[in-house]
XYZ file of N, CA, C and O in Angstrom:
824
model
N 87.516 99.781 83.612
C 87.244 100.836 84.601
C 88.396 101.832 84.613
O 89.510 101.466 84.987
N 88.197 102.889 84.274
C 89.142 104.422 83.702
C 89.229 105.465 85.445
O 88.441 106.349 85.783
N 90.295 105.008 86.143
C 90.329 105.702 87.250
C 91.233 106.999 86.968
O 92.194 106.911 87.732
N 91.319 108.018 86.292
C 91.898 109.276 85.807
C 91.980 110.212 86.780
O 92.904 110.967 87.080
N 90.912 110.070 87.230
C 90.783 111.194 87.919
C 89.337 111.150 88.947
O 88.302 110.502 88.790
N 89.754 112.162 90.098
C 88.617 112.304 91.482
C 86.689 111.479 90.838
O 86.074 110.488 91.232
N 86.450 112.263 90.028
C 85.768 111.674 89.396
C 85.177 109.694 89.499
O 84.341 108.990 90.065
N 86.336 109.598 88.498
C 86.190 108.651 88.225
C 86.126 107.518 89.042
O 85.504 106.468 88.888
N 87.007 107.969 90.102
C 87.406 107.432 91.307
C 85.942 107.299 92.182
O 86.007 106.230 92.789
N 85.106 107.740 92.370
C 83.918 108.177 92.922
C 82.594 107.544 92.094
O 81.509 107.176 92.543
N 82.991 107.556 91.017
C 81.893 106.604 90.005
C 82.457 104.329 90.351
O 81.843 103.265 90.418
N 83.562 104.688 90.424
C 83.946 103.254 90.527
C 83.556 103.154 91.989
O 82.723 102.305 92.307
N 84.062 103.910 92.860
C 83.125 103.241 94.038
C 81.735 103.362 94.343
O 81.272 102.544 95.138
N 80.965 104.260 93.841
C 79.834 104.025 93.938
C 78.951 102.962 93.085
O 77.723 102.921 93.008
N 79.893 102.121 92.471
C 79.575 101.000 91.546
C 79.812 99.721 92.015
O 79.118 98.710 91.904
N 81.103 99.930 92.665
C 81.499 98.532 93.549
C 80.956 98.246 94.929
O 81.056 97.164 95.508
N 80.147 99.752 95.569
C 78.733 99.247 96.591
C 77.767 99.122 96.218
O 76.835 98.688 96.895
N 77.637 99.685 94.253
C 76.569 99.214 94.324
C 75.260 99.768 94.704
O 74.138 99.266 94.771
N 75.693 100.873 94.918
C 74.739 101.911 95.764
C 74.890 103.375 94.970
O 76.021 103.777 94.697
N 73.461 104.320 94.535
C 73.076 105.131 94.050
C 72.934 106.370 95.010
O 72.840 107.505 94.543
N 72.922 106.160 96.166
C 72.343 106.906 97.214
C 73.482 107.514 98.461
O 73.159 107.897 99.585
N 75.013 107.462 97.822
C 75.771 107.820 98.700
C 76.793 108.664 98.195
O 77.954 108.542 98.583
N 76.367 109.710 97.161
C 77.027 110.314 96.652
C 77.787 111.671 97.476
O 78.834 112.190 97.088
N 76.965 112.121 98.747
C 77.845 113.058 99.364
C 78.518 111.830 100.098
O 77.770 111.097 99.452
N 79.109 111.108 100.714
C 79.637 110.141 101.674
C 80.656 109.901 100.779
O 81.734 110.342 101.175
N 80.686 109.297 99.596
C 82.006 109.232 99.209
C 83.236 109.472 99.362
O 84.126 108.765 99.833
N 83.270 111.405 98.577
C 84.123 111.922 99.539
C 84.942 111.862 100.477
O 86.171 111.927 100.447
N 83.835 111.662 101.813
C 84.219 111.443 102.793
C 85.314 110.005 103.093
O 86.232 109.832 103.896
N 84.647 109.058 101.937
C 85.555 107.684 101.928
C 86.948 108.186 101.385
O 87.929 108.134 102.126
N 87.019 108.536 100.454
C 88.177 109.518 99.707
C 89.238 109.778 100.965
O 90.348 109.327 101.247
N 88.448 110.610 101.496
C 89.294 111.709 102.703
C 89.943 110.243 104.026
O 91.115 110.110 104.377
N 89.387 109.832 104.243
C 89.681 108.765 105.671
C 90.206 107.891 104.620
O 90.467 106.906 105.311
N 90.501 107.608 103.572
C 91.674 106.328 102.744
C 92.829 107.214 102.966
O 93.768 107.067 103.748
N 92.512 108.439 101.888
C 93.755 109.262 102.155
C 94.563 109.738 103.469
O 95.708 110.191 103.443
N 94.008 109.611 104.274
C 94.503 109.321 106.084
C 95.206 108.477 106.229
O 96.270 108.690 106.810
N 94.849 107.065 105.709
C 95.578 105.983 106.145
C 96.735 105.881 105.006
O 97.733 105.212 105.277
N 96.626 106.577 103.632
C 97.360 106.190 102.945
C 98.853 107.088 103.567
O 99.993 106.623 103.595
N 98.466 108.326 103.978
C 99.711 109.063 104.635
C 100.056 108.332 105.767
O 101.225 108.390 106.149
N 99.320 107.714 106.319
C 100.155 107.059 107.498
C 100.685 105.613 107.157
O 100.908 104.813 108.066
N 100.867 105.319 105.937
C 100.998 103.963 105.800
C 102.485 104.149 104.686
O 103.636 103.758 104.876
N 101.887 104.901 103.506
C 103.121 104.642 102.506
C 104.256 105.740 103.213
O 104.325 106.680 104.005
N 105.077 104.886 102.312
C 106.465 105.845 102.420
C 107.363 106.023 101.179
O 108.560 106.199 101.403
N 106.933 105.999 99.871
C 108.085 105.728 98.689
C 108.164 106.955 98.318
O 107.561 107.952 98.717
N 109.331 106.745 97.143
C 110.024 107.534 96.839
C 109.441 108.860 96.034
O 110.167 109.852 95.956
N 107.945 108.867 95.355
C 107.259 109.650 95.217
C 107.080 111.260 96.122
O 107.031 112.439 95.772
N 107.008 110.382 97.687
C 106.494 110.966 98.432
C 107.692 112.769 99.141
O 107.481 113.928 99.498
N 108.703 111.940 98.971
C 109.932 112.800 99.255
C 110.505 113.946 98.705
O 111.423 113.985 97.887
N 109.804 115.027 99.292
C 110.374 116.491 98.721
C 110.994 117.165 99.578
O 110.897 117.115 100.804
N 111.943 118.105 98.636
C 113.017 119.115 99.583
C 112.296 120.439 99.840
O 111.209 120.634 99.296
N 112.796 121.278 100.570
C 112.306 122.133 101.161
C 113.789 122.998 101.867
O 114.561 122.507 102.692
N 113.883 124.546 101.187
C 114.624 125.063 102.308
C 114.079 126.073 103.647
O 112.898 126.318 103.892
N 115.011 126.463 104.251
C 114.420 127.602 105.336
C 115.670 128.036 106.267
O 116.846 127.696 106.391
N 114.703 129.058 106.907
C 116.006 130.182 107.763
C 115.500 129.906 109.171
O 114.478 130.441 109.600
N 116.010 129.321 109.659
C 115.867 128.893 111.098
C 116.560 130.026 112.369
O 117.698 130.490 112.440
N 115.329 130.228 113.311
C 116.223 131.708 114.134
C 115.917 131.433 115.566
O 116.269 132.129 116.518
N 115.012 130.004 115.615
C 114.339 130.562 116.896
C 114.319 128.472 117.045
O 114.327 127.602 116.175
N 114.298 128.423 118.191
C 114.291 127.095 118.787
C 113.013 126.149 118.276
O 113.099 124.922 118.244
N 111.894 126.838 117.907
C 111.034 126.403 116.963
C 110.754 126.686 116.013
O 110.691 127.913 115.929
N 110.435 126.010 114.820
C 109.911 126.935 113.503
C 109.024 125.590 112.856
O 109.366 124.415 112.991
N 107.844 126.058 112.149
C 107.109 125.312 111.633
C 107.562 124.174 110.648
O 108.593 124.215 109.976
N 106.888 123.425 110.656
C 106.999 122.189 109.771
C 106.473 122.586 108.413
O 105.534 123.382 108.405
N 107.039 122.058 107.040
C 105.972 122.549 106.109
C 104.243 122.103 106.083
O 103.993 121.260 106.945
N 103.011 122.537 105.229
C 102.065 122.560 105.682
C 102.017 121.073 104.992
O 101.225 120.355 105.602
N 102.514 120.554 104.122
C 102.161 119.092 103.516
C 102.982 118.018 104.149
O 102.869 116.863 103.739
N 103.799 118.316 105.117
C 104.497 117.522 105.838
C 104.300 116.016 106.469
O 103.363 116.140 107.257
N 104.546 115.270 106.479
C 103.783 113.733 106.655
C 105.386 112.963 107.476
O 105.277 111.791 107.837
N 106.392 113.489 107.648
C 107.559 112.798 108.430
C 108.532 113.239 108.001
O 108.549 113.574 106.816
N 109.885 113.418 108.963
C 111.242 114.015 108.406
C 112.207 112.690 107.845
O 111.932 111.537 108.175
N 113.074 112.939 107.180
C 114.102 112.015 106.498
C 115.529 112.535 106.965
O 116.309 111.864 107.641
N 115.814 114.114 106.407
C 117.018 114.230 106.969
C 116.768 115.798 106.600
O 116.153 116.373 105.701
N 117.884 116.402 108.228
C 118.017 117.952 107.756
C 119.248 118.463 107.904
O 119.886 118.209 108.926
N 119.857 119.403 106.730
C 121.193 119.896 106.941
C 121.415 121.508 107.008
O 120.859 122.311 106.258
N 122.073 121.738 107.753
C 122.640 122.883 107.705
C 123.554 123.326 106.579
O 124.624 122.741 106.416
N 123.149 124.435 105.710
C 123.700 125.247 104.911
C 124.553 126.003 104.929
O 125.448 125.884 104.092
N 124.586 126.856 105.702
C 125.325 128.001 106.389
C 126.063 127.340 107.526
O 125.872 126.148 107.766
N 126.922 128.092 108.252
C 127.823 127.564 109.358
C 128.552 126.894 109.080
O 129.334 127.080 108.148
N 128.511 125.648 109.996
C 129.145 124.115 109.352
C 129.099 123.351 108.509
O 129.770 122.325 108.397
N 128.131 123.850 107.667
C 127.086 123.087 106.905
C 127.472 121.251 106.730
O 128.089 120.629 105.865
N 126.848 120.874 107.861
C 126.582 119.535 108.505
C 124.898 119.066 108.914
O 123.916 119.716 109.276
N 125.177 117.443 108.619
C 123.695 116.919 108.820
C 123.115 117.593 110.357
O 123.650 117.689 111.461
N 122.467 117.784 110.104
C 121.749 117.671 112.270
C 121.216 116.002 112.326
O 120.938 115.168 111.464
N 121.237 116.016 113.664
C 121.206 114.498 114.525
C 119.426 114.702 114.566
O 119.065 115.714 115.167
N 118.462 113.939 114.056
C 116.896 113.543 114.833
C 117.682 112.520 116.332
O 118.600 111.740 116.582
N 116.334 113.360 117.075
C 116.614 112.957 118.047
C 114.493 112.768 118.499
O 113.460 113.364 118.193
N 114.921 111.497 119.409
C 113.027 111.810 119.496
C 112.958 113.350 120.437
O 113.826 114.147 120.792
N 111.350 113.276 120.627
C 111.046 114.590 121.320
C 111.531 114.355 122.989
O 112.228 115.175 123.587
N 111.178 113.478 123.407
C 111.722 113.526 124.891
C 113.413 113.691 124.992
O 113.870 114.504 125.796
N 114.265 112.927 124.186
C 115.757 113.085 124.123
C 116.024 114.276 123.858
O 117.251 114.364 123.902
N 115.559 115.297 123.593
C 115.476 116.692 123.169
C 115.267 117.183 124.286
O 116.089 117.978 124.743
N 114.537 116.964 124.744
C 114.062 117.509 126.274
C 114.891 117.538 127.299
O 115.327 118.385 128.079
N 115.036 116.051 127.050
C 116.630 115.913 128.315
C 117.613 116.726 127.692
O 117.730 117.702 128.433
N 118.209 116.818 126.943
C 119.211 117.876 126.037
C 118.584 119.240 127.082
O 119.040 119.797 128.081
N 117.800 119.348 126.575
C 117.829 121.037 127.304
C 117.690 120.737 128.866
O 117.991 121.621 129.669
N 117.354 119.821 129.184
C 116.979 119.904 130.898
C 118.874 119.732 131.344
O 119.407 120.604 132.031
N 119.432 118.875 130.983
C 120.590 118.854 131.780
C 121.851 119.844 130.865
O 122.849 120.247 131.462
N 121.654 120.104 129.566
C 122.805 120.417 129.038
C 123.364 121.985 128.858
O 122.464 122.733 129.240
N 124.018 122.412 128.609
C 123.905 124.070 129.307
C 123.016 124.425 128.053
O 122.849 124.060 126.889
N 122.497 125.436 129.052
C 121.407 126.038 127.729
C 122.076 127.054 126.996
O 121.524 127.862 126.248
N 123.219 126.981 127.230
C 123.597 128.390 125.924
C 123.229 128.557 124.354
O 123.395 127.708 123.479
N 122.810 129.565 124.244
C 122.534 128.667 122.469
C 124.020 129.136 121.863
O 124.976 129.797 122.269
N 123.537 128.177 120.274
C 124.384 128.116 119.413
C 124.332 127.713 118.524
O 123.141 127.564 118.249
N 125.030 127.335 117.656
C 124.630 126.521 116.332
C 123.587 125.560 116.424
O 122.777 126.320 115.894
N 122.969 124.628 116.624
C 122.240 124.086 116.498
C 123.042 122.409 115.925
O 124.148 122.519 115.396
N 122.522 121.170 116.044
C 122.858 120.037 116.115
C 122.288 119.028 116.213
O 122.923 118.029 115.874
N 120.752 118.826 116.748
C 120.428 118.225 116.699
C 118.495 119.131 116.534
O 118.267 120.333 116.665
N 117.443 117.995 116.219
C 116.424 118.602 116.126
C 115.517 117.028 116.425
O 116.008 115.906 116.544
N 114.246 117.383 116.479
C 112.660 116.633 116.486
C 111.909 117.557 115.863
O 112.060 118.687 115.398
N 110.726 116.447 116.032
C 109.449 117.065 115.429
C 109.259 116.852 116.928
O 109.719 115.925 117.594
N 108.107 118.399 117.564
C 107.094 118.348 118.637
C 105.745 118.715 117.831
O 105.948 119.666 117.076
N 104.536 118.265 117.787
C 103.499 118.849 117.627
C 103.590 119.041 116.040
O 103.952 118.090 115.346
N 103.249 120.317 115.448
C 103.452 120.951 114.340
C 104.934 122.081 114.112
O 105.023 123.177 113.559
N 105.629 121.492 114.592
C 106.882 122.295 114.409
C 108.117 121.409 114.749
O 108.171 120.395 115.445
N 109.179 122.126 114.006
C 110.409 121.607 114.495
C 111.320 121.966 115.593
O 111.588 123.149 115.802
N 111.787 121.065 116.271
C 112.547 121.513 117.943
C 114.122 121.325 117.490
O 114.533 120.420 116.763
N 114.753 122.164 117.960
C 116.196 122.321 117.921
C 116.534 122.320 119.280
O 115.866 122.729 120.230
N 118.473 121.439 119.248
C 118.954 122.012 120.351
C 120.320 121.468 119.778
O 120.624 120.595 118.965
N 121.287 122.732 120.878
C 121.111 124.109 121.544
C 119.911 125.035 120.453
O 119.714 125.010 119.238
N 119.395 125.677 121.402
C 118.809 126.691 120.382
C 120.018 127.730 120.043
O 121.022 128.069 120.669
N 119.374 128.154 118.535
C 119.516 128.940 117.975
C 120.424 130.050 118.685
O 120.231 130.242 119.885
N 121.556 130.909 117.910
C 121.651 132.239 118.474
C 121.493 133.040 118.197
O 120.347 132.921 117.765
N 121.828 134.232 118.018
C 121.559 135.422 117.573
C 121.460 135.353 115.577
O 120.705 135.928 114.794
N 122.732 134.267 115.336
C 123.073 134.309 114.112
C 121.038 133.521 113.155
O 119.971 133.410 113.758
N 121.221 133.293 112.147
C 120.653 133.209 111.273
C 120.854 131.985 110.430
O 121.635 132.103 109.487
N 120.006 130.305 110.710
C 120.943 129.493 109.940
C 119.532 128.404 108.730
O 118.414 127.902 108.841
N 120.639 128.586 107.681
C 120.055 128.153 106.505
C 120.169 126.803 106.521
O 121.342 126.433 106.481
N 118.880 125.419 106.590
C 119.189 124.444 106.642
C 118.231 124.134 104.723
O 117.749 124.936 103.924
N 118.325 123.018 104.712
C 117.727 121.884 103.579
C 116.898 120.751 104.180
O 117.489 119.966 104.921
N 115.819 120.606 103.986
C 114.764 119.623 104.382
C 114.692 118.555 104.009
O 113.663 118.686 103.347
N 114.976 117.495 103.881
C 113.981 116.488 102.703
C 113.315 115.573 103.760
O 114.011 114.888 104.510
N 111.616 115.564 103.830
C 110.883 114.976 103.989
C 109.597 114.767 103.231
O 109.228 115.414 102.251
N 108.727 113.390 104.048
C 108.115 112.871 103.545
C 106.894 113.983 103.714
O 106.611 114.632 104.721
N 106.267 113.994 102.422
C 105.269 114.583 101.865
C 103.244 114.179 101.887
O 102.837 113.335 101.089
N 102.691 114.564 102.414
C 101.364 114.343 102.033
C 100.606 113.881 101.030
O 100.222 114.884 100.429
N 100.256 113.098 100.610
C 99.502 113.180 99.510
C 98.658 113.687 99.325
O 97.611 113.494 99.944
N 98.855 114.810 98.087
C 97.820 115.610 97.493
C 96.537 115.646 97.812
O 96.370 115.147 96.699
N 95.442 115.748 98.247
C 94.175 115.900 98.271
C 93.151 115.503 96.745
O 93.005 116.221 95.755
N 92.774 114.626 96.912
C 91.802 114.614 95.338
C 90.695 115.439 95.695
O 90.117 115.807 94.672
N 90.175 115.872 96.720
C 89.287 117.076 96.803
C 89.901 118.116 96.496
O 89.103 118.990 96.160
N 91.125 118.492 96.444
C 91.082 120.079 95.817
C 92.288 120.201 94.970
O 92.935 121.243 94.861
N 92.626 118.802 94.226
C 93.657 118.363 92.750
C 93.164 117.575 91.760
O 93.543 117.653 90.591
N 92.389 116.865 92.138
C 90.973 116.389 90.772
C 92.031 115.096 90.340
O 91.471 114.170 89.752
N 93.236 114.980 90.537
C 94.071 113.959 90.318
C 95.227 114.198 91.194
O 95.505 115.155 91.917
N 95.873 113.017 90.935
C 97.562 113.021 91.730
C 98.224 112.126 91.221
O 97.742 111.359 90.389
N 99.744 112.053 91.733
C 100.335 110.887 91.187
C 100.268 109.330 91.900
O 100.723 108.219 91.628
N 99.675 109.750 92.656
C 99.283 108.103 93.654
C 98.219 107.266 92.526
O 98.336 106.230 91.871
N 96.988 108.443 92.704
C 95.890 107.748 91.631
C 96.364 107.603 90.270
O 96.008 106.490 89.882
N 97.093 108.302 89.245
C 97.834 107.746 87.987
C 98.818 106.417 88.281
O 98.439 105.356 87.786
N 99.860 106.418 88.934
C 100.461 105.510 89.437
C 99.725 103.968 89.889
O 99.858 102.902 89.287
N 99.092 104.174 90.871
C 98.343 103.272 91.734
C 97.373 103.004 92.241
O 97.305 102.728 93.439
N 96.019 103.030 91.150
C 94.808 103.216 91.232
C 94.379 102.223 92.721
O 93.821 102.536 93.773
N 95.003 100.779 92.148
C 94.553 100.112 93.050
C 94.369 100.304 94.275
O 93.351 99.917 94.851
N 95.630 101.127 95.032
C 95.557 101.486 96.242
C 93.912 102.608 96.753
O 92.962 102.275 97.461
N 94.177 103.924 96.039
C 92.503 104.400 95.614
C 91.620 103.266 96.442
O 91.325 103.045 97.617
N 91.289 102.485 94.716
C 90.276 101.694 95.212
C 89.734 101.203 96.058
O 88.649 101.469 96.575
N 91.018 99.857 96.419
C 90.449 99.104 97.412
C 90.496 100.104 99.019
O 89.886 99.593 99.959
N 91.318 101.691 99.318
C 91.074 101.868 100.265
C 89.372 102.470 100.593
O 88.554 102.267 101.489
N 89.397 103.268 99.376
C 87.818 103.970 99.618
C 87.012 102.906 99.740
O 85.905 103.158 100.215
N 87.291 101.506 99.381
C 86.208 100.763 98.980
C 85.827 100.122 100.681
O 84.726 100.159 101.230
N 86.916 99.647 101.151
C 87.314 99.172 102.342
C 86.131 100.233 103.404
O 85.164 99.770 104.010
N 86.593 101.846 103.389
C 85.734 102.671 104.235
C 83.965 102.268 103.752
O 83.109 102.081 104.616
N 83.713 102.202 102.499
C 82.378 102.449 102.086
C 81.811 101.270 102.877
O 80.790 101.449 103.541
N 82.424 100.048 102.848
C 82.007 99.100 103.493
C 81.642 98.858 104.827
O 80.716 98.133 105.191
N 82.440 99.522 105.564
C 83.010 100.051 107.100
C 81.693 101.122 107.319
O 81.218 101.211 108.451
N 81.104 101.954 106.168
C 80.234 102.618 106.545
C 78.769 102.240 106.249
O 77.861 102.994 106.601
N 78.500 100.946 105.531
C 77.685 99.993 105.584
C 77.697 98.752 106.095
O 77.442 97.641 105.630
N 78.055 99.169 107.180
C 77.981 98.030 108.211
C 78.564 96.504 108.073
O 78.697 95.650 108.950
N 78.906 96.447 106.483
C 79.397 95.001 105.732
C 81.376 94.303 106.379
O 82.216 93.854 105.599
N 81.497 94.394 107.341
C 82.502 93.947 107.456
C 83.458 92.933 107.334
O 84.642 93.048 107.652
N 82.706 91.538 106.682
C 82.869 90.806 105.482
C 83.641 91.365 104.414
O 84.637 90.726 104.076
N 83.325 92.645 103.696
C 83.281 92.779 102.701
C 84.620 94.254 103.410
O 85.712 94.461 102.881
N 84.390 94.582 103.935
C 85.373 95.823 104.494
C 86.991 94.814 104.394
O 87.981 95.060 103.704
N 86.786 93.807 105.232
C 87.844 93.050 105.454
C 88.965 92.916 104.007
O 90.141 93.218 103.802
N 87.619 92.161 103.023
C 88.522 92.017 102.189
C 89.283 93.174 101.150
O 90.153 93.045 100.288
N 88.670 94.129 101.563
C 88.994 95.148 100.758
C 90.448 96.227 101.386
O 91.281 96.919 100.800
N 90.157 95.872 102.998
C 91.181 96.411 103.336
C 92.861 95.730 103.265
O 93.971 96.261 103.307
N 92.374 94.239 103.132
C 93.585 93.064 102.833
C 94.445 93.508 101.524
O 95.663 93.644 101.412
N 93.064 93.747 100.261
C 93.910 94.196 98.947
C 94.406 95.523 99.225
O 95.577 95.578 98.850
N 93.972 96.745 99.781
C 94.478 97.957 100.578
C 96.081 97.870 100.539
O 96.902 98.428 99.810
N 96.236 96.839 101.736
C 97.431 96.764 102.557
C 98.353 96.110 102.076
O 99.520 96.306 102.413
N 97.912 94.998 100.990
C 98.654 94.597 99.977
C 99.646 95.403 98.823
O 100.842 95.431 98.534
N 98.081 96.183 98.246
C 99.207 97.228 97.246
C 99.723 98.499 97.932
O 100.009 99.371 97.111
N 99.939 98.875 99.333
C 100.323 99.859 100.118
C 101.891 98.972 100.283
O 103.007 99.487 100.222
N 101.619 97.738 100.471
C 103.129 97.062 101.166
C 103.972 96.748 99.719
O 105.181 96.975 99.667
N 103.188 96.175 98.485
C 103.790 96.655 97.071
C 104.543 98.072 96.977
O 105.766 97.957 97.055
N 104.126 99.216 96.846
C 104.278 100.380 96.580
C 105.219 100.341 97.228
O 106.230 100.151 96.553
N 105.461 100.476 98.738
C 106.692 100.221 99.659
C 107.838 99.854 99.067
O 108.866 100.487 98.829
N 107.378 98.251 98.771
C 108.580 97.654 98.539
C 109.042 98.020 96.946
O 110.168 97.747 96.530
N 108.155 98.584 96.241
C 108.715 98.969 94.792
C 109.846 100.131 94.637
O 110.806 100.409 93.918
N 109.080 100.673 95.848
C 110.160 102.059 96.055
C 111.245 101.921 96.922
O 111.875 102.978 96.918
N 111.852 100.917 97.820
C 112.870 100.554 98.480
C 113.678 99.710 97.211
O 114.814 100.137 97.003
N 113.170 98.400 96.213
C 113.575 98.033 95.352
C 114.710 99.280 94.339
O 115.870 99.326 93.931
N 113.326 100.222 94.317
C 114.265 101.219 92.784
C 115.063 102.048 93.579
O 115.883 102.712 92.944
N 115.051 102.189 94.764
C 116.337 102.777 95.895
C 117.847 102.199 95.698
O 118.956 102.728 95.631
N 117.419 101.021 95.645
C 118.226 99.449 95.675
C 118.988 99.537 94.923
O 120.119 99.157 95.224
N 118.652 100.257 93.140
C 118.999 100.068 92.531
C 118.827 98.945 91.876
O 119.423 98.793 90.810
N 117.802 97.729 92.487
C 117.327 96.595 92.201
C 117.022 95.902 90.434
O 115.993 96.423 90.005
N 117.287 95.482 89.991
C 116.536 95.250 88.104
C 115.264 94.691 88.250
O 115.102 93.564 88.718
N 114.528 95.275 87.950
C 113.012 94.831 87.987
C 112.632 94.165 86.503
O 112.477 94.943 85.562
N 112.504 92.955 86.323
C 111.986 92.287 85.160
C 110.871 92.834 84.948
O 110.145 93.297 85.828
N 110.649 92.826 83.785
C 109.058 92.680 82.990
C 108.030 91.781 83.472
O 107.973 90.555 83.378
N 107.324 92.502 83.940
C 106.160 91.446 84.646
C 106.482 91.244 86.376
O 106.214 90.278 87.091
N 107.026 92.293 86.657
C 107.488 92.024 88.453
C 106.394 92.874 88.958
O 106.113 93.984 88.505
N 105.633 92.109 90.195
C 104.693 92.321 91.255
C 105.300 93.851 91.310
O 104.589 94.839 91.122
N 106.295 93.895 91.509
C 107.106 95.283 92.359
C 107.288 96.067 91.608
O 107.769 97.062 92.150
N 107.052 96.263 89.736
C 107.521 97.217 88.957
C 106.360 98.619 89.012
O 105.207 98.430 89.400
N 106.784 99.830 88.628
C 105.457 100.660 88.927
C 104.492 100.202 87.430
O 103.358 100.651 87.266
């Protein structure tokens, strides 16, 4: 079974339900795996940089954005900023003088990023690196998840198709192998972080 690409991906599950008659729904299985797969993985694939000119106490998140890792300031001091959650941010501005200024610490609120102190007049260049979205196989026909890690693919679309035929027997087990090669992938990519030696033939190698 040749999982290459969106395609193919869509012929194997409509083979492993078994079913001729659910060719727009697929897709849709596609789209709700790929949901869970952004909310689930985290490896080293996933992690891209990003710069920007920050002026204003909010500024957008990028549009493929899936979680922050770390952000630095370029310009100025050029020093890490502190994540802070969104409510600790809040208290920051509720008790701390609001003057702005350089900036020091940040969150994610919503679809954007929160700074504090805000911003001043000046103009400041930070560096991004966060976690990234995975690609869409509706409008990339491939990615590096599906070359990499078909399995994951599989058993997640397979898991929904099931979930959408009522078979939850069969959902179960599919979401077990799911969460299996999601917690693999994990740990393959904390391993090659590690610097770890991965033998020939390791559960954990890509």
């Amino acid at each position: 079974m040749a999982l290459a690409n969106y395609s193919d991906l869509c012929t194997a599950v409509a083979a492993g339900l078994n079913r001729t008659d659910l060719t727009s729904k697929i897709p849709d299985f596609v789209l709700l795996a790929e949901g869970e797969m952004n909310r689930a993985l985290r490896c080293r694939q996933m992690r891209q940089r990003d710069t920007a000119t920050i002026s204003a106490q909010f500024e957008a998140v990028p549009t493929d954005f899936a979680g922050p890792i770390s952000m630095r300031l370029t310009s100025g001091s050029e020093r890490a900023l502190e994540w802070v959650s969104p409510s600790a941010l809040y208290d920051l501005a509720s008790w701390w003088d609001a003057t702005p200024g350089e900036p020091e610490k940040y969150s994610v609120v919503g679809s954007s990023f929160a700074f504090s102190p805000d911003p001043d007049s000046s103009d400041y260049d930070v560096e991004l690196i966060y976690h990234a979205k995975i690609p869409a196989l509706v409008t990339n026909t491939t990615n590096w998840l599906l070359s990499l890690y078909p399995d994951v693919y599989y058993h997640g679309c397979m898991a929904q198709g099931w979930l959408y035929l009522l078979d939850e027997t069969r959902a179960a087990i599919n979401q077990a192998a799911f969460q299996r090669a999601v917690d693999d992938v994990n740990r393959a990519s904390l391993l090659q972080e590690q610097g770890a030696y991965l033998h020939v033939g390791s559960p954990f190698a890509p």
